Amino acid sequence: MDTSLARLSHAGPAPHETFSHGLTAGLAKTPKEIACKYFYDEAGSHLFERICGLPEYYQTHTEMALLYRHAAEIAQLIGDDVEIVEFGAGSLRKVRILLDAVANIRAYTPLDISGDYLTDVVQILAANYPALLLRPLIADFTGPLDMVPLPGNPRRIGFFPGSTIGNFKPAAAIALLGRMRASLEGGGLLIGVDLAKDPARLHAAYNDSAGVTAQFNKNLLVRANRELGANFDPNAFAHYAPYNPTEHRIEMYLVSLKRQSITICGKHFDFAADEPVHTEDSHKYTIESFREMATHAGFNPRAAWTDQERLFSMHWLEAR
Ligand code: AVI
């Protein structure tokens, strides 16, 4: 590996983005909410990995199958002499499909808020792809996206799998796609998007029989207890994840099972019996509705791939 560019650039979270600030600000709102970015501490990331392997959670294996099946066509659209920029902590299994299919990748730039995750990525990939230039970047991809150009300006290709775009409300999703588009400087974006489907299928995916999604949701409370000395009893909250067909999204909540008062960092929060705390939205699109959204963000949508059951989609978008 060429280590000259593999130094981790570090920004660190601004004070208003820390878990303690985000949690207490969200619980002070009416209705109460906790931002879904706080799911992903170490325990939460492991729980999410387990979700990805659940039989009900069709998204991960369907997306992997799409990537394998269409790798040659995707590689042709991407072209060669490119820099691949991955937005957020992805599964290395997914990006490897691209690294193996695309000819002559100049650099791989994984962008994530977790330095530990990036260190692991660099170690694993450096061993397997010794000729690849790795330049991990510690950054929040929802913020400004400034990347130093590589010598010779290879075409920039964004990779944003896993339908993480669905966790943003449509207006915020368009804004995020717009910032990604600007950072790609005329390149392209390969993005995975979950599709609207039978609500029963969606409901099962977010209410799995093994209870892993419930544990993932309640990990927010466990994390608050561990990191901030809060006194949540996770058993006094229920995991609730209905599908909202009007907004085309799964909504996740933690519902207080009784009247209770919780102390976090010296602040008191009262919960009524049956009071919900909103923890996540996961929007579902049709291929057409997503292409329309991408167009609003300044992309020209080109190819789109889906599976036989039309569960999940991959899109190739060109930056205007
Ligand atoms: C990361 N994100 C796309 C997942 C989703 O499906 O919205 C997070 C998740 N929440 C519950 N299960 C999985």
Coordinates of C-alpha atoms and ligand atoms in Angstrom, one line a residue:
M1 CA 0.0 0.0 0.0
D2 CA 1.1 3.5 -0.7
T3 CA 0.9 5.0 2.8
S4 CA 1.6 8.6 1.8
L5 CA -2.1 9.4 1.5
A6 CA -3.4 6.8 4.0
R7 CA -3.1 9.1 7.0
L8 CA -6.5 9.5 8.7
S9 CA -7.7 13.0 8.5
H10 CA -9.5 13.8 11.7
A11 CA -12.2 16.3 12.4
G12 CA -13.9 14.9 15.6
P13 CA -17.5 15.6 16.5
A14 CA -18.5 19.2 17.1
P15 CA -19.9 19.6 20.7
H16 CA -23.5 19.9 19.4
E17 CA -23.2 16.6 17.7
T18 CA -22.1 14.5 20.7
F19 CA -24.4 11.7 22.0
S20 CA -25.1 13.5 25.3
H21 CA -26.2 16.7 23.5
G22 CA -28.1 15.0 20.7
L23 CA -29.9 12.7 23.2
T24 CA -30.9 15.3 25.7
A25 CA -32.0 17.8 23.0
G26 CA -34.1 15.1 21.3
L27 CA -35.8 14.0 24.5
A28 CA -36.6 17.7 25.3
K29 CA -38.7 17.9 22.1
T30 CA -42.4 17.2 21.8
P31 CA -42.8 14.6 20.5
K32 CA -39.6 13.0 21.8
E33 CA -37.0 11.7 19.4
I34 CA -33.5 10.2 19.2
A35 CA -31.6 10.6 16.0
C36 CA -30.9 7.2 14.3
K37 CA -27.2 8.0 13.8
Y38 CA -26.8 7.2 17.6
F39 CA -27.6 3.6 17.0
Y40 CA -24.1 2.8 15.8
D41 CA -21.8 2.5 18.8
E42 CA -19.8 -0.7 18.8
A43 CA -22.6 -2.8 20.2
G44 CA -25.1 -1.2 17.9
S45 CA -22.9 -1.8 14.8
H46 CA -22.6 -5.5 15.8
L47 CA -26.4 -5.7 16.2
F48 CA -26.9 -4.1 12.8
E49 CA -24.5 -6.7 11.3
R50 CA -26.7 -9.4 12.9
I51 CA -29.8 -7.7 11.4
C52 CA -28.2 -7.9 7.9
G53 CA -28.0 -11.7 8.3
L54 CA -31.6 -12.2 9.4
P55 CA -33.9 -14.2 7.1
E56 CA -36.6 -11.5 7.3
Y57 CA -34.2 -8.7 6.5
Y58 CA -34.0 -9.3 2.7
Q59 CA -32.1 -6.1 1.9
T60 CA -28.5 -7.2 2.4
H61 CA -28.5 -10.5 0.6
T62 CA -30.7 -9.0 -2.2
E63 CA -28.3 -6.1 -2.8
M64 CA -25.2 -8.4 -2.7
A65 CA -26.9 -10.6 -5.3
L66 CA -27.6 -7.6 -7.5
L67 CA -24.0 -6.4 -7.2
Y68 CA -22.6 -9.9 -8.2
R69 CA -25.1 -10.4 -11.0
H70 CA -24.5 -7.1 -12.6
A71 CA -20.8 -6.5 -11.7
A72 CA -19.6 -6.6 -15.3
E73 CA -22.1 -4.1 -16.5
I74 CA -21.6 -1.8 -13.5
A75 CA -17.8 -2.0 -14.1
Q76 CA -18.3 -0.9 -17.7
L77 CA -20.4 2.1 -16.7
I78 CA -17.9 3.1 -14.0
G79 CA -15.0 2.9 -16.5
D80 CA -11.4 2.7 -15.5
D81 CA -8.8 4.9 -13.8
V82 CA -11.3 5.9 -11.1
E83 CA -11.3 6.8 -7.4
I84 CA -14.0 5.0 -5.5
V85 CA -15.4 7.0 -2.6
E86 CA -17.6 5.1 -0.2
F87 CA -20.0 7.2 1.9
G88 CA -20.2 5.7 5.5
A89 CA -19.2 2.5 7.2
G90 CA -20.0 -0.1 4.5
S91 CA -19.7 -3.8 4.6
L92 CA -16.3 -4.7 3.1
R93 CA -18.1 -7.6 1.3
K94 CA -19.9 -5.1 -0.9
V95 CA -17.1 -2.9 -1.9
R96 CA -14.9 -5.9 -2.7
I97 CA -17.3 -6.8 -5.5
L98 CA -16.5 -3.5 -7.1
L99 CA -12.8 -3.7 -6.3
D100 CA -12.7 -7.1 -8.0
A101 CA -14.8 -6.1 -11.1
V102 CA -13.5 -2.6 -12.0
A103 CA -10.3 -2.4 -14.0
N104 CA -7.6 -0.1 -12.8
I105 CA -9.0 1.5 -9.6
R106 CA -6.6 4.3 -8.7
A107 CA -7.8 4.8 -5.1
Y108 CA -10.4 3.7 -2.6
T109 CA -11.5 6.5 -0.2
P110 CA -13.7 5.1 2.6
L111 CA -15.3 8.0 4.5
D112 CA -16.6 7.4 8.0
I113 CA -17.0 9.0 11.4
S114 CA -15.4 6.0 13.1
G115 CA -11.6 6.0 13.1
D116 CA -11.5 2.5 14.5
Y117 CA -13.6 1.2 11.6
L118 CA -11.4 2.9 9.1
T119 CA -8.2 1.5 10.7
D120 CA -9.7 -2.1 10.3
V121 CA -10.7 -1.4 6.7
V122 CA -7.2 -0.2 5.8
Q123 CA -5.5 -3.2 7.4
I124 CA -7.7 -5.7 5.7
L125 CA -7.7 -4.2 2.3
A126 CA -4.0 -3.3 2.3
A127 CA -3.3 -7.0 2.8
N128 CA -5.6 -8.1 0.0
Y129 CA -5.1 -5.3 -2.5
P130 CA -1.4 -4.3 -2.1
A131 CA -1.4 -2.1 -5.3
L132 CA -4.5 -0.1 -4.2
L133 CA -4.1 3.4 -2.9
L134 CA -6.2 3.7 0.3
R135 CA -7.0 7.1 1.7
P136 CA -9.4 6.7 4.6
L137 CA -11.1 9.9 5.7
I138 CA -12.7 10.5 9.1
A139 CA -15.7 12.6 8.3
D140 CA -19.5 12.8 8.7
F141 CA -20.8 12.3 5.2
T142 CA -23.9 14.4 6.1
G143 CA -21.6 17.4 6.5
P144 CA -19.4 19.3 4.0
L145 CA -17.6 16.9 1.7
D146 CA -14.2 18.3 0.8
M147 CA -11.8 15.9 -0.7
V148 CA -8.3 16.7 -1.9
P149 CA -8.1 15.8 -5.6
L150 CA -5.7 13.0 -6.5
P151 CA -2.9 13.7 -8.9
G152 CA -4.2 13.4 -12.5
N153 CA -7.8 13.9 -11.3
P154 CA -9.2 10.3 -11.8
R155 CA -13.0 10.2 -12.2
R156 CA -14.7 10.1 -8.8
I157 CA -17.2 7.3 -8.3
G158 CA -19.4 7.4 -5.2
F159 CA -20.6 4.2 -3.6
F160 CA -23.6 4.4 -1.2
P161 CA -25.1 0.9 -0.7
G162 CA -27.5 -0.4 2.0
S163 CA -30.3 2.0 1.4
T164 CA -29.0 4.4 4.1
I165 CA -30.5 7.1 1.9
G166 CA -33.9 5.8 3.2
N167 CA -33.0 7.0 6.7
F168 CA -33.3 10.6 5.6
K169 CA -36.6 12.4 5.0
P170 CA -37.0 13.1 1.3
A171 CA -36.0 16.8 1.5
A172 CA -32.9 15.9 3.5
A173 CA -32.2 13.0 1.1
I174 CA -32.2 15.4 -1.9
A175 CA -29.9 17.8 -0.1
L176 CA -27.5 14.9 0.8
L177 CA -27.6 13.6 -2.7
G178 CA -26.9 17.1 -4.0
R179 CA -23.8 17.4 -1.8
M180 CA -22.6 14.0 -2.9
R181 CA -23.1 15.0 -6.5
A182 CA -21.1 18.2 -6.0
S183 CA -18.2 16.2 -4.4
L184 CA -18.1 13.7 -7.3
E185 CA -17.1 16.5 -9.7
G186 CA -18.8 15.1 -12.8
G187 CA -18.4 11.4 -11.9
G188 CA -21.1 9.0 -10.9
L189 CA -22.9 7.4 -7.9
L190 CA -23.8 3.7 -7.4
I191 CA -26.5 3.6 -4.8
G192 CA -28.7 0.9 -3.2
V193 CA -32.3 1.8 -2.5
D194 CA -35.0 -0.3 -0.8
L195 CA -38.3 -0.6 -2.6
A196 CA -41.9 -0.1 -1.5
K197 CA -43.6 -3.5 -1.3
D198 CA -46.2 -5.5 0.6
P199 CA -46.4 -3.9 4.1
A200 CA -46.4 -7.3 5.7
R201 CA -43.0 -8.1 4.2
L202 CA -41.7 -4.7 5.5
H203 CA -43.2 -5.2 8.9
A204 CA -41.5 -8.6 9.2
A205 CA -38.1 -7.1 8.3
Y206 CA -38.3 -4.6 11.1
N207 CA -40.0 -6.9 13.7
D208 CA -37.9 -10.0 13.3
S209 CA -38.8 -13.1 15.2
A210 CA -35.4 -13.3 17.0
G211 CA -35.9 -9.8 18.4
V212 CA -32.6 -8.5 17.1
T213 CA -34.2 -5.3 15.7
A214 CA -35.8 -4.7 19.1
Q215 CA -32.4 -5.1 20.8
F216 CA -30.9 -2.7 18.2
N217 CA -33.5 -0.1 19.0
K218 CA -33.2 -0.5 22.8
N219 CA -29.4 -0.3 22.5
L220 CA -29.9 3.4 22.5
L221 CA -31.0 3.2 26.1
V222 CA -28.3 0.7 27.0
R223 CA -25.8 3.1 25.4
A224 CA -27.2 6.1 27.4
N225 CA -26.8 4.1 30.6
R226 CA -23.3 3.0 29.8
E227 CA -21.9 6.3 28.4
L228 CA -23.9 8.9 30.2
G229 CA -24.9 7.2 33.4
A230 CA -28.6 7.4 32.6
N231 CA -31.0 5.2 34.5
F232 CA -33.2 3.7 31.7
D233 CA -34.7 0.2 32.3
P234 CA -34.8 -1.2 28.7
N235 CA -37.6 -3.5 29.7
A236 CA -39.8 -0.6 30.6
F237 CA -39.8 0.4 26.8
A238 CA -41.3 -1.5 23.9
H239 CA -39.9 -1.7 20.4
Y240 CA -42.6 -0.5 17.9
A241 CA -42.0 -0.4 14.2
P242 CA -45.1 0.1 12.0
Y243 CA -45.3 0.8 8.3
N244 CA -46.7 4.2 7.4
P245 CA -48.2 3.7 3.9
T246 CA -49.0 7.4 3.4
E247 CA -45.3 8.4 3.9
H248 CA -44.0 5.1 2.4
R249 CA -41.8 4.4 5.4
I250 CA -41.2 2.2 8.3
E251 CA -41.2 4.3 11.5
M252 CA -39.4 3.0 14.6
Y253 CA -40.2 4.0 18.2
L254 CA -39.4 3.1 21.7
V255 CA -42.7 3.3 23.7
S256 CA -42.6 3.9 27.4
L257 CA -44.6 1.1 29.1
K258 CA -45.3 3.2 32.2
R259 CA -45.1 6.6 33.7
Q260 CA -41.4 7.1 34.5
S261 CA -38.8 9.7 35.1
I262 CA -35.2 9.3 33.7
T263 CA -32.1 11.3 34.6
I264 CA -29.4 11.9 32.0
C265 CA -26.4 14.1 32.7
G266 CA -28.2 15.8 35.6
K267 CA -31.3 16.5 33.5
H268 CA -34.7 14.9 34.2
F269 CA -37.1 13.6 31.5
D270 CA -40.7 12.5 32.2
F271 CA -42.3 9.9 30.1
A272 CA -46.0 9.2 30.2
A273 CA -47.4 5.7 29.9
D274 CA -47.6 4.8 26.2
E275 CA -45.5 7.8 25.2
P276 CA -43.5 7.1 22.0
V277 CA -39.9 8.2 21.3
H278 CA -39.3 8.3 17.6
T279 CA -35.9 6.7 16.7
E280 CA -35.9 6.1 13.0
D281 CA -37.6 6.4 9.6
S282 CA -36.8 4.1 6.8
H283 CA -38.3 5.4 3.5
K284 CA -39.1 3.1 0.7
Y285 CA -39.2 4.2 -3.0
T286 CA -40.3 2.9 -6.4
I287 CA -37.6 2.9 -9.0
E288 CA -39.3 5.9 -10.6
S289 CA -39.8 7.9 -7.4
F290 CA -36.1 7.4 -6.5
R291 CA -35.0 8.4 -10.0
E292 CA -37.1 11.6 -9.8
M293 CA -35.5 12.4 -6.4
A294 CA -32.0 11.9 -7.9
T295 CA -32.9 14.2 -10.8
H296 CA -33.9 16.9 -8.3
A297 CA -30.4 16.5 -6.7
G298 CA -28.7 17.2 -10.1
F299 CA -28.1 13.6 -11.3
N300 CA -28.9 12.1 -14.6
P301 CA -30.3 8.6 -13.6
R302 CA -29.0 6.0 -16.0
A303 CA -29.2 2.3 -15.3
A304 CA -31.3 0.7 -12.5
W305 CA -31.3 -2.9 -11.5
T306 CA -33.7 -4.9 -9.4
D307 CA -34.4 -8.5 -8.4
Q308 CA -37.2 -10.7 -9.7
E309 CA -39.4 -10.0 -6.7
R310 CA -38.6 -6.2 -7.0
L311 CA -37.5 -6.1 -3.3
F312 CA -34.4 -3.9 -3.7
S313 CA -32.8 -1.7 -6.4
M314 CA -29.3 -0.4 -7.4
H315 CA -29.0 2.8 -9.4
W316 CA -26.3 4.2 -11.5
L317 CA -26.5 8.0 -11.5
E318 CA -24.3 10.4 -13.4
A319 CA -23.4 13.7 -11.8
R320 CA -24.3 16.6 -14.0
Ligands
AVI1 C1 -29.1 1.4 7.9 N1 -30.5 1.4 7.5 C2 -30.6 1.4 6.0 C3 -31.3 0.3 8.1 C4 -32.7 0.4 7.6 O1 -33.2 -0.7 7.2 O2 -33.3 1.5 7.6 C5 -31.3 0.4 9.6 C6 -32.2 -0.5 10.3 N2 -33.1 -0.2 11.2 C7 -33.8 -1.3 11.6 N3 -33.3 -2.3 10.9 C8 -32.3 -1.9 10.1

